[in-house]
Coordinates of N, CA and C in Angstrom, one line a residue:
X12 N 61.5 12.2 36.0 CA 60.2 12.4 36.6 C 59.8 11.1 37.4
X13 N 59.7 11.4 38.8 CA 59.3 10.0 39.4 C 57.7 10.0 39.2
X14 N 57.3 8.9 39.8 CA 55.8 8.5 39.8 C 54.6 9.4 40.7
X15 N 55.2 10.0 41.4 CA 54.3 11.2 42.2 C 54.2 12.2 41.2
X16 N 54.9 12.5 40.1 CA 54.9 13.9 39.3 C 54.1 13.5 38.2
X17 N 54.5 12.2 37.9 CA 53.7 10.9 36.5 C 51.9 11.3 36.8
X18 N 51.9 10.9 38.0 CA 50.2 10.6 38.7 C 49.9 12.4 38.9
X19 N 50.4 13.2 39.5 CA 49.6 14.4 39.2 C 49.3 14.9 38.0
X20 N 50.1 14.3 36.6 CA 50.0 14.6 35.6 C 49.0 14.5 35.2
X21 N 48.7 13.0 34.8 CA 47.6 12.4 35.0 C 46.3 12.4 35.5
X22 N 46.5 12.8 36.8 CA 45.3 13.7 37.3 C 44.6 15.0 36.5
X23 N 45.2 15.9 36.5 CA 45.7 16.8 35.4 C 44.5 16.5 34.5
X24 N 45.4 16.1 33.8 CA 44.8 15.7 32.2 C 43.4 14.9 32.1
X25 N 43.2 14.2 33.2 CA 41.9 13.4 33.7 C 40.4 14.9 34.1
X26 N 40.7 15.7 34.6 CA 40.6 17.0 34.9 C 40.0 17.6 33.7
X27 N 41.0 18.1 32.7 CA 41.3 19.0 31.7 C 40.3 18.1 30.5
X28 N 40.1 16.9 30.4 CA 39.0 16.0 30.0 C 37.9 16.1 30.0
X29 N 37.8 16.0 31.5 CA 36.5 16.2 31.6 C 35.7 17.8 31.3
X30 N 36.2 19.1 31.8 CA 36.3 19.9 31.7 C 36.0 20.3 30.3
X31 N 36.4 19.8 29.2 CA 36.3 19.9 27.6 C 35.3 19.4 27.3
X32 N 34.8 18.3 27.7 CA 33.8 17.5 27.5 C 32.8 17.7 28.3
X33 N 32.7 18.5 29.3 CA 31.3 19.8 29.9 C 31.3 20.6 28.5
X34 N 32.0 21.6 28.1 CA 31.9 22.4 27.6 C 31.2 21.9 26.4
X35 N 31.8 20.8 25.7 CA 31.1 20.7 24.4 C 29.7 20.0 24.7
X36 N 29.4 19.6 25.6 CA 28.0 19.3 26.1 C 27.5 20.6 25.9
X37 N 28.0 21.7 26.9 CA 27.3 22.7 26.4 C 26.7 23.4 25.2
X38 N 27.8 23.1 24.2 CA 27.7 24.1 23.1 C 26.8 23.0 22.5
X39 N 26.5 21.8 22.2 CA 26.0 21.3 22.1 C 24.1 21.3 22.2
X40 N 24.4 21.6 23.6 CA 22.7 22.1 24.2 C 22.1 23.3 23.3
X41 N 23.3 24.4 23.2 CA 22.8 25.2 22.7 C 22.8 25.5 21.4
X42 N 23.2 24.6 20.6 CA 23.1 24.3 19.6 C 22.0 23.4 18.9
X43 N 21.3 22.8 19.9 CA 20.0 22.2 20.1 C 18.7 23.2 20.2
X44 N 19.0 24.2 21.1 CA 18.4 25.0 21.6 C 18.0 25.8 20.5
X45 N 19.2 25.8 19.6 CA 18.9 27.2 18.2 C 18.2 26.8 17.2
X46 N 18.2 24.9 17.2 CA 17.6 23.9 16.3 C 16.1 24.3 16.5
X47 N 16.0 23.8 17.7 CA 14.7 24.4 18.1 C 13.9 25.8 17.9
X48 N 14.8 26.8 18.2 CA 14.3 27.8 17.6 C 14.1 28.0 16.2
X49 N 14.9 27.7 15.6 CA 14.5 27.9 13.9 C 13.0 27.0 13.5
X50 N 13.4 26.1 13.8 CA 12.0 25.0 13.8 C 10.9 25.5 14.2
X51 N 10.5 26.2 15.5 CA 9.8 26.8 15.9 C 9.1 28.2 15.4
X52 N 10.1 29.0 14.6 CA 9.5 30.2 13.8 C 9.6 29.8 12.2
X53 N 10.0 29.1 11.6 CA 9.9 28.4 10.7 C 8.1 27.6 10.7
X54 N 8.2 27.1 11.4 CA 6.7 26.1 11.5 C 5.8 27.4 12.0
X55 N 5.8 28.4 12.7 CA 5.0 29.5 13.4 C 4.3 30.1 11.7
X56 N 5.5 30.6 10.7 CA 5.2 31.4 9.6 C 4.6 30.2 8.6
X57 N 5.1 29.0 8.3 CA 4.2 27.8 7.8 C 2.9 27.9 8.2
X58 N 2.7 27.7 9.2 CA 1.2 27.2 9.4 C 0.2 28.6 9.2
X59 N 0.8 29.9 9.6 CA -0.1 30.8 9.3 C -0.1 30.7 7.5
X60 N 0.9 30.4 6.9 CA 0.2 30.4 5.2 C -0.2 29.3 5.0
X61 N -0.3 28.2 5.7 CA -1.5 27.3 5.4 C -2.6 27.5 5.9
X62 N -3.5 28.1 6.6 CA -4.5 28.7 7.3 C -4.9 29.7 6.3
X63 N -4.2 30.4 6.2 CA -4.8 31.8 4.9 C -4.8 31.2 3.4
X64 N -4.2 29.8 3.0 CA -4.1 29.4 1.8 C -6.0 28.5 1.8
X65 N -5.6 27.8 3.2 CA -6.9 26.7 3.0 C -8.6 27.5 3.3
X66 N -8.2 28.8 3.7 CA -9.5 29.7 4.5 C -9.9 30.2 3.2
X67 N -8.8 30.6 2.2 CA -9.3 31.0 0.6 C -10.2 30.4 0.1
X68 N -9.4 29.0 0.1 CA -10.1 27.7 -1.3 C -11.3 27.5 -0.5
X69 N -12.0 27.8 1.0 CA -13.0 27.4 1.8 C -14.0 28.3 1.3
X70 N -13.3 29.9 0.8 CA -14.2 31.0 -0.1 C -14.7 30.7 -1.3
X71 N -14.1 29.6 -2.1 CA -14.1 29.5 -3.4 C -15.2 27.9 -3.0
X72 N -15.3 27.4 -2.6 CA -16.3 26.3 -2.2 C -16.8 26.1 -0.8
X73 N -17.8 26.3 -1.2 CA -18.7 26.6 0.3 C -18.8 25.3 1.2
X74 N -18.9 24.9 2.1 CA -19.8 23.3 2.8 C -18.3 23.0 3.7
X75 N -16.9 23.5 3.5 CA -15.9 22.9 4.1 C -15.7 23.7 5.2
X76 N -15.3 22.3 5.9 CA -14.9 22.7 7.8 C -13.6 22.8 7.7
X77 N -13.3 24.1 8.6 CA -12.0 24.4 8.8 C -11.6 23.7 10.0
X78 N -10.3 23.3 10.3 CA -9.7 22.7 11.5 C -8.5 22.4 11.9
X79 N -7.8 23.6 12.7 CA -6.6 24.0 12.9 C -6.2 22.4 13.8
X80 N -5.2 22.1 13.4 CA -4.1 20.9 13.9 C -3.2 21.1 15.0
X81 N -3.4 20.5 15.9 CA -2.2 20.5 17.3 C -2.3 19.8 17.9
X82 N -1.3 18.8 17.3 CA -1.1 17.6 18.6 C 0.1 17.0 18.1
X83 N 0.5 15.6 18.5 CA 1.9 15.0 18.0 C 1.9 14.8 17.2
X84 N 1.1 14.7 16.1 CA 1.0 14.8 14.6 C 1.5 16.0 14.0
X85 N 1.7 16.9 14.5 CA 2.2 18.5 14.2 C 1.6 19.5 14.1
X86 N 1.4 20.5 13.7 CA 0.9 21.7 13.6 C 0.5 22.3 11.9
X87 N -0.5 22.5 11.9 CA -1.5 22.8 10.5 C -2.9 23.0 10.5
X88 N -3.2 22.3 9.4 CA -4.7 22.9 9.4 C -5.2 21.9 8.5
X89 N -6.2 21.5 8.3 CA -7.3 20.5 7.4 C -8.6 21.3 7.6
X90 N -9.0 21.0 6.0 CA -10.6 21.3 5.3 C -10.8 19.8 4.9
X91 N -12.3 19.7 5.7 CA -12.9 18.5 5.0 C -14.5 18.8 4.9
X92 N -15.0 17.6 4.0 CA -16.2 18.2 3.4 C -16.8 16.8 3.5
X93 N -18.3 16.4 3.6 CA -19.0 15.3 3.3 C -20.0 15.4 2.5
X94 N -19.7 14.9 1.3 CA -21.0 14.8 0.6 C -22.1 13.9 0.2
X95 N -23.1 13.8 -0.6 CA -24.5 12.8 -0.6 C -24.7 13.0 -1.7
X96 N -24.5 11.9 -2.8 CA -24.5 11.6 -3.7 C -25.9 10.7 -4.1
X97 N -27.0 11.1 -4.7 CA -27.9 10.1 -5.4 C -27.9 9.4 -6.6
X98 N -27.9 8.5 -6.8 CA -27.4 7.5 -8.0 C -28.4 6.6 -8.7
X99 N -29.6 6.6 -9.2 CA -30.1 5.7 -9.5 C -30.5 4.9 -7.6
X100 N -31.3 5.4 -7.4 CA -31.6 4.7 -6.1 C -30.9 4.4 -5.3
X101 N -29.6 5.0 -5.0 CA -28.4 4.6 -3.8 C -28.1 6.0 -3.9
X102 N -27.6 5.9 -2.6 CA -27.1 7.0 -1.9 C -25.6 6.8 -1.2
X103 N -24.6 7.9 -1.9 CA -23.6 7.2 -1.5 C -22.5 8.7 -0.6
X104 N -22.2 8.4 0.5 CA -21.3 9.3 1.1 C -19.5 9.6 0.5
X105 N -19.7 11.3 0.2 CA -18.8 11.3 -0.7 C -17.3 11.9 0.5
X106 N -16.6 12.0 0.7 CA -15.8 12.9 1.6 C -14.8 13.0 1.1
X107 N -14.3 14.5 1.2 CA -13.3 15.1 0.6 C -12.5 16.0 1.6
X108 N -11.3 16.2 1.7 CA -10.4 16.6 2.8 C -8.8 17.0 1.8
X109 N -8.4 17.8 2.8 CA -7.3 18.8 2.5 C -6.8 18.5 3.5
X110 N -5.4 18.2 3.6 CA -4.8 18.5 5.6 C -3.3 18.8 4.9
X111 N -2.5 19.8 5.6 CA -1.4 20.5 5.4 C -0.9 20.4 6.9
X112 N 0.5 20.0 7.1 CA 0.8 20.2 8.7 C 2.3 20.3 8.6
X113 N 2.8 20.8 9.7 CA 4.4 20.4 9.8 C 4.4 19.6 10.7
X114 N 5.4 18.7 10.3 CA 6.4 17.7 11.5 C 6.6 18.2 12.9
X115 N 6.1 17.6 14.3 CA 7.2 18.3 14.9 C 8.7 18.3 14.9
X116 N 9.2 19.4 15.8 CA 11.0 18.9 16.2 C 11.1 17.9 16.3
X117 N 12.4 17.3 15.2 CA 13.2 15.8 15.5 C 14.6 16.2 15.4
X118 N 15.0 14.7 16.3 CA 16.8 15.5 16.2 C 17.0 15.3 15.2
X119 N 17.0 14.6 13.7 CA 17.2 14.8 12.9 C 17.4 16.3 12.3
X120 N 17.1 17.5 12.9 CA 16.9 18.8 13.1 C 16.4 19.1 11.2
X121 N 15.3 18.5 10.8 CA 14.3 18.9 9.7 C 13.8 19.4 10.0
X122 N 13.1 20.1 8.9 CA 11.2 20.8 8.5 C 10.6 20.2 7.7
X123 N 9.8 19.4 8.1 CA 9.1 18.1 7.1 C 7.6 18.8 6.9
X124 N 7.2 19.2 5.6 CA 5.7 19.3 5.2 C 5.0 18.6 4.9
X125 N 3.8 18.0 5.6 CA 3.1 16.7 5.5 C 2.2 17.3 4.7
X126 N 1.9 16.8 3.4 CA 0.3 16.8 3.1 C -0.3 16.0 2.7
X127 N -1.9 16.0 2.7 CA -2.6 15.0 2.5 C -4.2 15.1 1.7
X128 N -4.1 14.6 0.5 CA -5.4 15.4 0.3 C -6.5 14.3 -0.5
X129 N -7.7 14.4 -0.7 CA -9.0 13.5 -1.0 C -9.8 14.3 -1.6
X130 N -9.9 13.4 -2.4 CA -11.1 14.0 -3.2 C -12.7 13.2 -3.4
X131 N -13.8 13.0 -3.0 CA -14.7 12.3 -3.2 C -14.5 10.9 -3.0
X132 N -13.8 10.6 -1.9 CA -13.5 9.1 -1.2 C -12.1 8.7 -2.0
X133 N -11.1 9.5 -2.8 CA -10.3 8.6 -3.7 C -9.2 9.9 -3.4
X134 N -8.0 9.2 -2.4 CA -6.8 9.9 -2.2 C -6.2 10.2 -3.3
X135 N -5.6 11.6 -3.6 CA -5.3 12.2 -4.8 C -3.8 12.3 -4.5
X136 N -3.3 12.4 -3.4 CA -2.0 12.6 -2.8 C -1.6 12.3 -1.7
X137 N -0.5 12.1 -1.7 CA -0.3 11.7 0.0 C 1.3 12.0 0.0
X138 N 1.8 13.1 0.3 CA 3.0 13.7 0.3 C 4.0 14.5 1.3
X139 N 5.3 14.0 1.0 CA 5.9 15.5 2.2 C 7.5 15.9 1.6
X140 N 7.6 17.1 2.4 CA 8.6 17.8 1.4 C 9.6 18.3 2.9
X141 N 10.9 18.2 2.6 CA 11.2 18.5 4.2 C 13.0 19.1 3.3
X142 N 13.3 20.0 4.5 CA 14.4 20.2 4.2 C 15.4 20.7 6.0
X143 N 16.8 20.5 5.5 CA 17.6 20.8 6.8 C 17.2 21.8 7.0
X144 N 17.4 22.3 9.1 CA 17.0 23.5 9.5 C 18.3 24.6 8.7
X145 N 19.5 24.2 8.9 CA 20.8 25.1 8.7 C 20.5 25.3 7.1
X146 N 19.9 24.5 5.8 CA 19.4 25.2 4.8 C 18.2 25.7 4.4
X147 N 17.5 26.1 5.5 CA 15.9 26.4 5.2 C 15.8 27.1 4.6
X148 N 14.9 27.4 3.1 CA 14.3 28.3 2.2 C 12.9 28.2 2.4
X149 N 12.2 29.0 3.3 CA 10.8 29.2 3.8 C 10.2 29.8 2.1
X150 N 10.8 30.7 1.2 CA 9.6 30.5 0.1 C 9.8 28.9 -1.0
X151 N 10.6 28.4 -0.9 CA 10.0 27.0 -1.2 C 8.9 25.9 -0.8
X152 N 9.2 26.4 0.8 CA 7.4 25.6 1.3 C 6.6 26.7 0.9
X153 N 6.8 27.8 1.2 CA 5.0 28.7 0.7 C 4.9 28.4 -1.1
X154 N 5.6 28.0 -1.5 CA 5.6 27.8 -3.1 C 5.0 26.3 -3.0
X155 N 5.0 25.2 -2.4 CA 4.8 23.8 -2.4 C 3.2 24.1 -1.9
X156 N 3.3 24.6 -0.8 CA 2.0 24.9 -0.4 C 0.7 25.2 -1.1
X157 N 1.3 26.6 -1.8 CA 0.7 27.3 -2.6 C 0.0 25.8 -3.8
X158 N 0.9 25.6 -4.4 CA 0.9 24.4 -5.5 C -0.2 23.0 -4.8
X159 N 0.3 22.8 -4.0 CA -0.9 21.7 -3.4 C -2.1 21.8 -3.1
X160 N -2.4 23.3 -2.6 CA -3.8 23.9 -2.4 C -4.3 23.9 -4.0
X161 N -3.5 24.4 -4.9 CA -3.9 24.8 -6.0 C -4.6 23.7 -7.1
X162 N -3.7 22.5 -6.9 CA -3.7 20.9 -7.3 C -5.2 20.4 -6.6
X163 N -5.6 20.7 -5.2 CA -6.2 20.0 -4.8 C -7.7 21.0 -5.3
X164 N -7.9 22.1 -5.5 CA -9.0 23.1 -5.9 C -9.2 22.6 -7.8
X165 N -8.3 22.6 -8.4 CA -8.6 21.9 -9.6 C -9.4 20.7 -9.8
X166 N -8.4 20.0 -9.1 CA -9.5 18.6 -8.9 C -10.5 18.4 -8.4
X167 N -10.8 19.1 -7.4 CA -12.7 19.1 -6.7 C -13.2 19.8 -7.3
X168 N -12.3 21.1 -8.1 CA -13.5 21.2 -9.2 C -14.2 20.5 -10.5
X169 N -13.1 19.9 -10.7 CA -13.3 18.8 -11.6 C -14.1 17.6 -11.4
X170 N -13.7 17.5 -10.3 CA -14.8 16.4 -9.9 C -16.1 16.8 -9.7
X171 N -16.6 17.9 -8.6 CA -18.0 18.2 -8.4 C -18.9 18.8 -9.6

């Protein structure tokens, strides 16, 4: 093999390289692309049962503002409440809040459940529960969910 047949070889295979390495870029994209989607209807069915879980406990105690979440902080919902406490001649502002949200997409490709909750000025929790997209069990978050709303209605009833 002289050196003219060596070099088109090499061309070749310089070619056949690159060529491989398009493609797995591709499958790659789209494999990003599917990340995205799962994250996307995953967080879509999340936040509607946080919305129907926090709009309940809002039935069960009157005075709380509802307030759907959207921004880089993620997608969810928070109930908060202000209250006015008289004490022996002081008056003291009490506030209580509920917030449920999901993470946005990261390439880490998770579903992270943020929550956060207060009770009469004194954080009761401050938590998150996340799992891979490729193992997602969506009734485990509506079960965590459920349980945190549940956690947090106990305690402001206990407290108020």
């Amino acid at each position: 093999m002289d050196f003219e047949q060596r070099l088109q070889k090499a061309i070749d295979r310089g070619i056949k390289t690159r060529q491989t390495e398009r493609q797995s870029a591709a499958a790659r994209t789209t494999t990003e692309e599917d990340f995205r989607d799962i994250h996307s209807r995953a967080r879509l069915e999340l936040t509607d049962h946080i919305e129907i879980c926090l709009r309940k406990l809002m039935d069960h105690f009157p005075g709380f503002q509802f307030e759907t979440i959207l921004d880089e902080t993620g997608w969810g919902a928070r109930i908060r409440r202000d209250d006015i406490s008289m004490h022996k001649g002081t008056v003291d502002r009490l506030y209580s809040q509920l917030e449920l949200r999901i993470a946005p997409f990261s390439t880490g490709h998770l579903i992270d459940l943020i929550a956060k909750g207060t009770i009469r000025n004194k954080e009761i929790f401050a938590r998150n529960h996340f799992q891979r997209l490729l193992e997602l069990d969506l009734d485990s978050f509506r079960n965590l969910i459920d349980l945190w709303v549940l956690e947090f209605a106990e305690g402001f009833a206990a407290q108020s």
